[in-house]
CSV table of C-alpha atoms in Angstrom, one decimal:
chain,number,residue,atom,x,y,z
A,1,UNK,CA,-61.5,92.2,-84.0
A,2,UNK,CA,-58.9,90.8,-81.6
A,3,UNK,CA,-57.0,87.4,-81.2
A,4,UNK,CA,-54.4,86.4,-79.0
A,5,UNK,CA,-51.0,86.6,-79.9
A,6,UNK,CA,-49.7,84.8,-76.9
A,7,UNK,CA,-49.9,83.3,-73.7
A,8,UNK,CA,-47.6,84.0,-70.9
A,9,UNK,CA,-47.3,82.4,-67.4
A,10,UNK,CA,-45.7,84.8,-64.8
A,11,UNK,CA,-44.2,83.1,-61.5
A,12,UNK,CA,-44.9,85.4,-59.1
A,13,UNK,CA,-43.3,84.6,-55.6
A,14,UNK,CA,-45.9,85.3,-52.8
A,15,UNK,CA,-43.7,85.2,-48.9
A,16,UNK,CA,-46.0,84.1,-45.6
A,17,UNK,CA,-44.8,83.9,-42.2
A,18,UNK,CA,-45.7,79.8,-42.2
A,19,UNK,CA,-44.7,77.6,-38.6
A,20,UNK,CA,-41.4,75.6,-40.1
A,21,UNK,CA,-40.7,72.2,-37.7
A,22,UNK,CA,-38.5,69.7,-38.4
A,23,UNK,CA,-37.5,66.5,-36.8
A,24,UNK,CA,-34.6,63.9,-36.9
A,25,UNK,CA,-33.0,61.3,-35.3
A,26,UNK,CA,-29.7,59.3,-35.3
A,27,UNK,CA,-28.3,56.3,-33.9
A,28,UNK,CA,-25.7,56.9,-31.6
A,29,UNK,CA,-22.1,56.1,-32.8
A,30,UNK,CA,-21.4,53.7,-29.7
A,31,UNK,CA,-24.6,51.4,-31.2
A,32,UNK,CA,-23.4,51.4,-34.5
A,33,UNK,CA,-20.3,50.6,-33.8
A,34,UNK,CA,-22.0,47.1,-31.6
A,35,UNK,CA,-24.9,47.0,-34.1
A,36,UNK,CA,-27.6,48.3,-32.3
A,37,UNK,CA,-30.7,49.8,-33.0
A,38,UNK,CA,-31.9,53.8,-31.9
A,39,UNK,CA,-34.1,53.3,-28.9
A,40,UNK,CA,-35.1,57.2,-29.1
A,41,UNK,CA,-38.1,57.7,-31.2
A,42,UNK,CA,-39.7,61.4,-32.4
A,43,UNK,CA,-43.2,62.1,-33.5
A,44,UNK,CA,-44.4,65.8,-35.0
A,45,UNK,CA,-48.3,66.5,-35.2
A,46,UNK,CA,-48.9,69.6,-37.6
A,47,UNK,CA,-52.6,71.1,-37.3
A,48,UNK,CA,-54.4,74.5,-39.0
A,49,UNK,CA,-53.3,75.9,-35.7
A,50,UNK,CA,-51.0,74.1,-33.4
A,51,UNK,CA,-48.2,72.2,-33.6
A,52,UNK,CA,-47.2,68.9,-31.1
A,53,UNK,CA,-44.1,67.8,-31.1
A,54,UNK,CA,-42.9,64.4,-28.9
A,55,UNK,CA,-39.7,63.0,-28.2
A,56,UNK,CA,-39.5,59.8,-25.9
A,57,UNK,CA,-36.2,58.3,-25.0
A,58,UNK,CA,-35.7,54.8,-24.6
A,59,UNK,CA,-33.6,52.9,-22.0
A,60,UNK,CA,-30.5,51.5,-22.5
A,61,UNK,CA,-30.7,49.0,-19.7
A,62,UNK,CA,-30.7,45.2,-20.4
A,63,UNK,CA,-33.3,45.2,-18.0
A,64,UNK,CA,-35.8,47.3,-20.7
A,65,UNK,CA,-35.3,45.4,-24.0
A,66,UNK,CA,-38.5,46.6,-25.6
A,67,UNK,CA,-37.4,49.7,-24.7
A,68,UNK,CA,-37.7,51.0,-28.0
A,69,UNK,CA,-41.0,50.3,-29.0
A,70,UNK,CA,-42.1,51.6,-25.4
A,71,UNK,CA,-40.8,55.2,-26.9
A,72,UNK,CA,-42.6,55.3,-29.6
A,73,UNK,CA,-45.9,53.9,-28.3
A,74,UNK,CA,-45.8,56.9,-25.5
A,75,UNK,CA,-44.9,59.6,-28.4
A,76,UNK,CA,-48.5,58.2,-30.0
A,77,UNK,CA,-50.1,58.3,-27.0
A,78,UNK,CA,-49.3,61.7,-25.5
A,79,UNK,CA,-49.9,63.4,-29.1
A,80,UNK,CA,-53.7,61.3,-29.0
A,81,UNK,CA,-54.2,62.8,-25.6
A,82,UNK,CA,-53.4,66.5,-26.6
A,83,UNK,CA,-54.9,66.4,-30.3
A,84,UNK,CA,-58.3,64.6,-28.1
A,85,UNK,CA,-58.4,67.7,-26.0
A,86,UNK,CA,-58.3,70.2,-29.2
A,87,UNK,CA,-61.3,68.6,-31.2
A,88,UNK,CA,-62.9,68.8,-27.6
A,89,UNK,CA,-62.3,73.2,-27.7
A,90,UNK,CA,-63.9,75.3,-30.4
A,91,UNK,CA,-60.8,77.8,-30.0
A,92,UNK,CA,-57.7,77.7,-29.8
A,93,UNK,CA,-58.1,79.6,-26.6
A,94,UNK,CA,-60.4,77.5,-24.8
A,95,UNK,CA,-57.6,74.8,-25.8
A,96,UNK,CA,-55.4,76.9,-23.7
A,97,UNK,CA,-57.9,77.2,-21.0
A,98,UNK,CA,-58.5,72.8,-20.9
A,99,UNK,CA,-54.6,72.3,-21.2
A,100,UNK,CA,-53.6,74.8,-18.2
A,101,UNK,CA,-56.5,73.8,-16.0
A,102,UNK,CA,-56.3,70.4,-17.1
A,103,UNK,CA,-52.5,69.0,-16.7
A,104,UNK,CA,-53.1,66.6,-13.7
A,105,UNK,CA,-55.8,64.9,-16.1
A,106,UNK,CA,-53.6,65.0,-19.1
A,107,UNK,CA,-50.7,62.9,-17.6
A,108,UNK,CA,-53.4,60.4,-15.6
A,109,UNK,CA,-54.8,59.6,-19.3
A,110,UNK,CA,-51.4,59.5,-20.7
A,111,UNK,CA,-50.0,56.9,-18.0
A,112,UNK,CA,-53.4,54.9,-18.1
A,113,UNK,CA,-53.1,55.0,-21.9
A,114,UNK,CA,-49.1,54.1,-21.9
A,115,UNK,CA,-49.5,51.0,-19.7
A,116,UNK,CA,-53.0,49.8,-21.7
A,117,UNK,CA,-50.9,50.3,-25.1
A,118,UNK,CA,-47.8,48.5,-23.8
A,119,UNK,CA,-50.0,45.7,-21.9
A,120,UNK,CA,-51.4,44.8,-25.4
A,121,UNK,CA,-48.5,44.9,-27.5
A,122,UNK,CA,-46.7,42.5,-25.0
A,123,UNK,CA,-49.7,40.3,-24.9
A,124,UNK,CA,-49.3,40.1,-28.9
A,125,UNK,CA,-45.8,40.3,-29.1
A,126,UNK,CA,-44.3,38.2,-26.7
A,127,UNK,CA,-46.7,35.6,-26.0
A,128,UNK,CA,-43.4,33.6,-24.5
A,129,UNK,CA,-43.2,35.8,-21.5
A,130,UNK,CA,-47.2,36.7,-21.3
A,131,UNK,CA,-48.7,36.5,-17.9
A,132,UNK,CA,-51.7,34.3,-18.0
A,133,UNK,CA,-54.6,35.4,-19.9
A,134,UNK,CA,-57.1,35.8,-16.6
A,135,UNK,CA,-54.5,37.9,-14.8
A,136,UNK,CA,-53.4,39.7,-17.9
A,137,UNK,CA,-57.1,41.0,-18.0
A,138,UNK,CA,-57.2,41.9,-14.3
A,139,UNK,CA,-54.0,43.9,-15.1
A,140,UNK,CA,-56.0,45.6,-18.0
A,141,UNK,CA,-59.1,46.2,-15.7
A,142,UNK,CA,-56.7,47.6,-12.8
A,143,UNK,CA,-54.5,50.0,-15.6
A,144,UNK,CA,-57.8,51.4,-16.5
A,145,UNK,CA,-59.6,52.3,-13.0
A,146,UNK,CA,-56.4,53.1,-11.3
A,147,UNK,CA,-56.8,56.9,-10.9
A,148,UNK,CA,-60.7,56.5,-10.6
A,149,UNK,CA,-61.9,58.1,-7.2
A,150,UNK,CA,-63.0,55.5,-4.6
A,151,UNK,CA,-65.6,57.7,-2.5
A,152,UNK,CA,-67.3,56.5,1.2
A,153,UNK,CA,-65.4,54.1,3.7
A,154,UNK,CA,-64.7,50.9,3.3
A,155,UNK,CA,-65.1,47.7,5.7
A,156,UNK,CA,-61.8,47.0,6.9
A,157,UNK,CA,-61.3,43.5,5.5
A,158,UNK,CA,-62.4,44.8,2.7
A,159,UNK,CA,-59.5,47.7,2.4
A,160,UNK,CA,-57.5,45.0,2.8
A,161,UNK,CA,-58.6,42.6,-0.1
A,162,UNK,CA,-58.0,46.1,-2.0
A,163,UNK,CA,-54.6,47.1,-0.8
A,164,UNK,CA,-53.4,43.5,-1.5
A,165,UNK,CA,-55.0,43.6,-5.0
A,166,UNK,CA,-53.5,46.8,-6.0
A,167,UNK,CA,-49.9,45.4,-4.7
A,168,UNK,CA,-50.5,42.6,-6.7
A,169,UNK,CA,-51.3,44.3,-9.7
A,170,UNK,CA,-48.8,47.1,-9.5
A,171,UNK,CA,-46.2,44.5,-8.9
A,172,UNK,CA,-46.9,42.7,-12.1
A,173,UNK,CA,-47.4,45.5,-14.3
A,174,UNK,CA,-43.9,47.0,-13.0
A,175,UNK,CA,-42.1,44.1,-14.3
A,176,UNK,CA,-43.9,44.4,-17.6
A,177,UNK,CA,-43.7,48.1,-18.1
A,178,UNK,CA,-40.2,47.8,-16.7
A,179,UNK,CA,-39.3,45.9,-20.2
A,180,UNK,CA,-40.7,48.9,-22.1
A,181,UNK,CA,-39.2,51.5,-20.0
A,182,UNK,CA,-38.6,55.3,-21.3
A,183,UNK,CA,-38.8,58.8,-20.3
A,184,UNK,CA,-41.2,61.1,-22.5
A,185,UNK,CA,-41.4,65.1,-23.6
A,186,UNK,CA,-44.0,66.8,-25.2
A,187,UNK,CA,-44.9,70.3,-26.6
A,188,UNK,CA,-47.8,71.9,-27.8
A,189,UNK,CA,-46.8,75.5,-29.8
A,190,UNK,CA,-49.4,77.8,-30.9
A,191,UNK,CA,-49.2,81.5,-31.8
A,192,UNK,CA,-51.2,82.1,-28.5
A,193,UNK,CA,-49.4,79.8,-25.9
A,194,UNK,CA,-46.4,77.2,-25.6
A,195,UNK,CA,-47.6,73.8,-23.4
A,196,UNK,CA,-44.9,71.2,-22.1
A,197,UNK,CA,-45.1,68.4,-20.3
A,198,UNK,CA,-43.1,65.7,-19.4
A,199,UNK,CA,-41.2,62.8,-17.6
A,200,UNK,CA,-37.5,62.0,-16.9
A,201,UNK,CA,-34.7,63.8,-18.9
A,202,UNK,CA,-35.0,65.4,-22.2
A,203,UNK,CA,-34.9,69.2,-22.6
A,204,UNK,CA,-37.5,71.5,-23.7
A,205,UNK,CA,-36.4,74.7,-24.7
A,206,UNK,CA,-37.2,78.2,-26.2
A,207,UNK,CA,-34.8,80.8,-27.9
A,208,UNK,CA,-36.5,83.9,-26.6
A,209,UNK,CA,-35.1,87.2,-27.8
A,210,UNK,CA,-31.3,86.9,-26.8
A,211,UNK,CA,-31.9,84.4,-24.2
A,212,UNK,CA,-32.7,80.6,-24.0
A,213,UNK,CA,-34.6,79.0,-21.6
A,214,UNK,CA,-35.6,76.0,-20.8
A,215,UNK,CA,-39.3,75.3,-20.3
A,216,UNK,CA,-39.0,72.2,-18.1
A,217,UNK,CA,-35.9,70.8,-15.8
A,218,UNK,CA,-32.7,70.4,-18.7
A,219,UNK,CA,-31.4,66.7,-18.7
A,220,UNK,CA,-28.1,67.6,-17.0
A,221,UNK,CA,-29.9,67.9,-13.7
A,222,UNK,CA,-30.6,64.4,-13.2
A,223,UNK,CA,-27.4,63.3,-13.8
A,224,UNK,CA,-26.9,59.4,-13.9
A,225,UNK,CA,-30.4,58.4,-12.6
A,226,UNK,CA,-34.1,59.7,-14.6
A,227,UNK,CA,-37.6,59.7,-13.7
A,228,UNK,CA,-38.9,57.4,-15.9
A,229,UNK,CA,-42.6,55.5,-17.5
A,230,UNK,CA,-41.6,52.4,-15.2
A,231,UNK,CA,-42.6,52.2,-11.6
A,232,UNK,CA,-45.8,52.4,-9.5
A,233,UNK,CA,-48.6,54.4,-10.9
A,234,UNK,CA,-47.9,57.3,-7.7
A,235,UNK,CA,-44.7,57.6,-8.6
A,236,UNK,CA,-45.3,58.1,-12.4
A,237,UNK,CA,-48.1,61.1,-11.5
A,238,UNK,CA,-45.4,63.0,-8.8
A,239,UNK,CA,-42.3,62.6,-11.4
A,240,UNK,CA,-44.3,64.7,-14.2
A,241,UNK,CA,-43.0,68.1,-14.9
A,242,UNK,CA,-45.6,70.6,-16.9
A,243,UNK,CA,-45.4,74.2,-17.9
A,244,UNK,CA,-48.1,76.6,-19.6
A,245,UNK,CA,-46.5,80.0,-20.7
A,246,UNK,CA,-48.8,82.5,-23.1
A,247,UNK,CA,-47.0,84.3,-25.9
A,248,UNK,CA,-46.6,87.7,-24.9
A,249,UNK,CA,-46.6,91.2,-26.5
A,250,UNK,CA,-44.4,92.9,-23.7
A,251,UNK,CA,-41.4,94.9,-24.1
A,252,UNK,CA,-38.4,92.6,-25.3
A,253,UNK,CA,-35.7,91.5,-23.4
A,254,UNK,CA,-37.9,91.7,-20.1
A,255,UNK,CA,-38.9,89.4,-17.9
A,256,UNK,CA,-42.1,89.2,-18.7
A,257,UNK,CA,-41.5,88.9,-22.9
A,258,UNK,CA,-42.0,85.3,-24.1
A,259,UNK,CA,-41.8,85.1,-27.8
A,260,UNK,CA,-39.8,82.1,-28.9
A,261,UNK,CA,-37.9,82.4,-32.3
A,262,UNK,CA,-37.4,78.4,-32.2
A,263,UNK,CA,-38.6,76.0,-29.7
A,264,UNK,CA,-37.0,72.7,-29.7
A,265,UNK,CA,-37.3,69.6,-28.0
A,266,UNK,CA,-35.1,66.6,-27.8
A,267,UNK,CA,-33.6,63.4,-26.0
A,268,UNK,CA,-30.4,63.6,-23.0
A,269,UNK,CA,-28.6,62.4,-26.1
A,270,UNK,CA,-28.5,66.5,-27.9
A,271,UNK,CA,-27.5,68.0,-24.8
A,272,UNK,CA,-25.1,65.5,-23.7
A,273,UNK,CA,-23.2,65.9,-26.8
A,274,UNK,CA,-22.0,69.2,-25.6
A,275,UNK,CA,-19.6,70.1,-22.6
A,276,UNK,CA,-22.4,71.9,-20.4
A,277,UNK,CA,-25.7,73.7,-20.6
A,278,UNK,CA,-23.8,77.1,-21.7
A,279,UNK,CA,-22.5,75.2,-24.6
A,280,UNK,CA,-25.4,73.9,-25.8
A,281,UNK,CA,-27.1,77.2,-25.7
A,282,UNK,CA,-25.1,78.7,-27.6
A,283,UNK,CA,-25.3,76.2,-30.2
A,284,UNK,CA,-29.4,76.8,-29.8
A,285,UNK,CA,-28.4,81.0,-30.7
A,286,UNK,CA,-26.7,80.4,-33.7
A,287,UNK,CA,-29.2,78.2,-35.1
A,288,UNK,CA,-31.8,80.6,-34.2
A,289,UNK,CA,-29.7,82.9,-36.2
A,290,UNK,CA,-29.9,80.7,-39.3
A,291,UNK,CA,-33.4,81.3,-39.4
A,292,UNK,CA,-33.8,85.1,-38.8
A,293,UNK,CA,-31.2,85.5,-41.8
A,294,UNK,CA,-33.7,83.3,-43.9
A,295,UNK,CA,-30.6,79.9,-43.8
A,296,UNK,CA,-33.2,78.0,-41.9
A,297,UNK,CA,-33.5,75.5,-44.8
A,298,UNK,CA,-29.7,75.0,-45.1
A,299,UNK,CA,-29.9,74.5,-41.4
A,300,UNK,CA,-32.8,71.3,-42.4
A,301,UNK,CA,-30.9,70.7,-45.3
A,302,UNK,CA,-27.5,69.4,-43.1
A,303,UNK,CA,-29.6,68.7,-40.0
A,304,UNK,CA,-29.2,64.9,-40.1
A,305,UNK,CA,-25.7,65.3,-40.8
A,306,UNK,CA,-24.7,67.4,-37.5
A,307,UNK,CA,-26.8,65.1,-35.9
A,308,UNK,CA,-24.7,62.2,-36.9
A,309,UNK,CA,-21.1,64.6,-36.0
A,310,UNK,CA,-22.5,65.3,-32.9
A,311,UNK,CA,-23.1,61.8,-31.6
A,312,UNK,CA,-19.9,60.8,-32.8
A,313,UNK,CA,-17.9,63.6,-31.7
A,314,UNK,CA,-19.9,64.0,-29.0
A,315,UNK,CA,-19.2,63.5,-25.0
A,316,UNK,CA,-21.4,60.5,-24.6
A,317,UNK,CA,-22.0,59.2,-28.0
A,318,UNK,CA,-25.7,58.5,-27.3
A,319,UNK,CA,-29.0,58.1,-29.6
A,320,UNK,CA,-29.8,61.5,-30.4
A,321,UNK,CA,-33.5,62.6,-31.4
A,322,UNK,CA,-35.3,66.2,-31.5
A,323,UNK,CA,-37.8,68.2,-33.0
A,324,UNK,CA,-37.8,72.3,-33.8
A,325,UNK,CA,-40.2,74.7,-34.8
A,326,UNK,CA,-39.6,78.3,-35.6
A,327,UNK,CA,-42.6,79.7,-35.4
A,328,UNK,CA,-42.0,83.6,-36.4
A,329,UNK,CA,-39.0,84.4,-38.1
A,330,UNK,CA,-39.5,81.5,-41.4
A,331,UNK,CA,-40.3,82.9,-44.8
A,332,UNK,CA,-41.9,80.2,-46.9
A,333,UNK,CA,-41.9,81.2,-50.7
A,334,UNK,CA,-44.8,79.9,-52.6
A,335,UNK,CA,-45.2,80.0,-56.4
A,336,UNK,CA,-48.1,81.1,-57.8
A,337,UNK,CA,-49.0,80.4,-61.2
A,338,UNK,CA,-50.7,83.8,-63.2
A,339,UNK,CA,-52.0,83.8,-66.2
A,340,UNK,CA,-51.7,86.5,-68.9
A,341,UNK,CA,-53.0,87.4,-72.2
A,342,UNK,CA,-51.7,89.5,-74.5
A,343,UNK,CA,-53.5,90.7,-77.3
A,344,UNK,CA,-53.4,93.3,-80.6
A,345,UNK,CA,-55.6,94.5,-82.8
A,346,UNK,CA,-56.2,93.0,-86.2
């Protein structure tokens, strides 16, 4: 007969290309040094097949003292609009397809969304300042049906009545959202397609073979003044900024080859911590290097510090918030457990 001398368990390492994305933020050194709190927010989403990744940047004006939570109520309410269209897709294709065709949609739903989420919480919040309650729920109805098409003509007193309603309305809700104001970036990253859409400064960019690009306008080219999630409901829809770009398998270093090694996304505060735009991308190549030479986690590992160094050492010692994925070039090791008997005759 036979009986078991022993039982040994192996660690075998098993290595799968696996979408790494991290995010942090920081308060920037001039708040700390007053006592302030970070008004940037971030907000990853990590699905079976897609990634979205938010960051919404708060301002700094007296004028917007909820400026903060107005950040991070947009970051939930993009990523509810995008992760809504998925479930409404059965590939991740046809998600392509709804987010390409889709974008003037996306952003109404986002805006209409924004301003019903931030008319509630200052309803809830700050029942000092609240309108009252019968025109706080015509300002609810109005935020709703705002983009809804109006079809056939219209008496003329009665396109008056309506053009002195909507004045009304968009009058009040400016000074409301105005308390709550921020700008807002968003990315969705698949291994089919990159998707990017957003409003005011921030940058979205992609490491793409040797060069870096950014996906939508880079913070430094609005300067002092940003489009922002405060103003008339018009100007909100014109100031949006989108971008669909499919993952090619063209030649590399062409035109036409889009196959980002990182993606990143972040607040004015990143970028402004560095001299210019050519700075700043170089600082995006060497990072990208950390992961194709398998440091990626070191680079994670000290994230939060550099993050901290740069705002301090950095030009404009602002709140500094961003997310990264590096969606081909991680190795994630995973240890699998085997089992194995060995045995001798008696």
């Amino acid at each position: 007969s036979k009986y078991v001398l022993s039982v040994q368990y192996l660690l075998r390492i098993k290595t799968e290309d696996a979408m790494y994305v991290v995010s942090r933020k920081t308060t920037g050194y001039k708040k700390l040094q007053k006592g302030l709190a970070c008004e940037d927010f971030v907000l990853t989403k990590e699905f079976n097949d897609f990634v979205i990744m938010v960051c919404a940047d708060g301002h700094g004006d007296r004028k917007c003292k909820y400026a903060a939570k107005g950040a991070e109520l947009a970051t939930w309410v993009i990523a509810k609009v995008l992760q809504d269209k998925r479930k409404d897709e059965d590939s991740i294709e046809d998600y392509g397809i709804t987010l390409n065709d889709g974008r003037e949609e996306i952003i109404k739903k986002f805006i209409c969304g924004w301003v019903g989420v931030v008319l509630d919480d200052y309803k809830v919040n700050h029942p000092e300042d609240t309108v009252f309650q019968q025109e706080f729920n015509e300002l609810s109805k109005y935020a709703k049906s705002i983009y809804e098409v109006r079809s056939g003509e219209m008496p003329v007193r009665e396109f008056r009545a309506l053009a002195e309603y909507r004045h009304k309305c968009e009058e009040a809700i400016y000074k409301i959202t105005l308390l709550y104001g921020t700008t807002m970036n968003a990315m969705v990253v698949t291994d089919k397609f990159v998707f990017a859409v957003g409003i005011g400064d921030g940058d979205v960019v992609a490491v793409n073979g040797k060069r870096v690009e950014w996906l939508l306008p880079s913070s430094s080219q609005f300067g002092t003044s940003t489009a922002s999630l405060c103003g008339n409901f018009g100007l909100m829809l014109e100031n949006f900024a989108s971008i669909f770009v499919p993952i090619t398998k063209g030649r590399k270093f062409t035109d036409s080859f889009f196959q980002p090694e990182i993606l990143i996304i972040s607040t004015d505060g990143l970028r402004n911590a560095f001299l210019s735009d050519e700075a700043f991308a170089e600082k995006l190549l060497e990072i990208a290097q950390y992961f194709k030479k398998g440091d990626g986690k070191n680079f994670v590992r000290n994230s939060k510090r550099w993050l901290e160094e740069r705002s301090m050492y950095g030009v404009t010692q602002d709140d500094i918030a961003f997310s990264l994925c590096s969606k081909y070039t991680v190795k994630i090791k995973q240890t699998q457990r085997v089992k194995k008997s060995k045995t001798e005759d008696a």
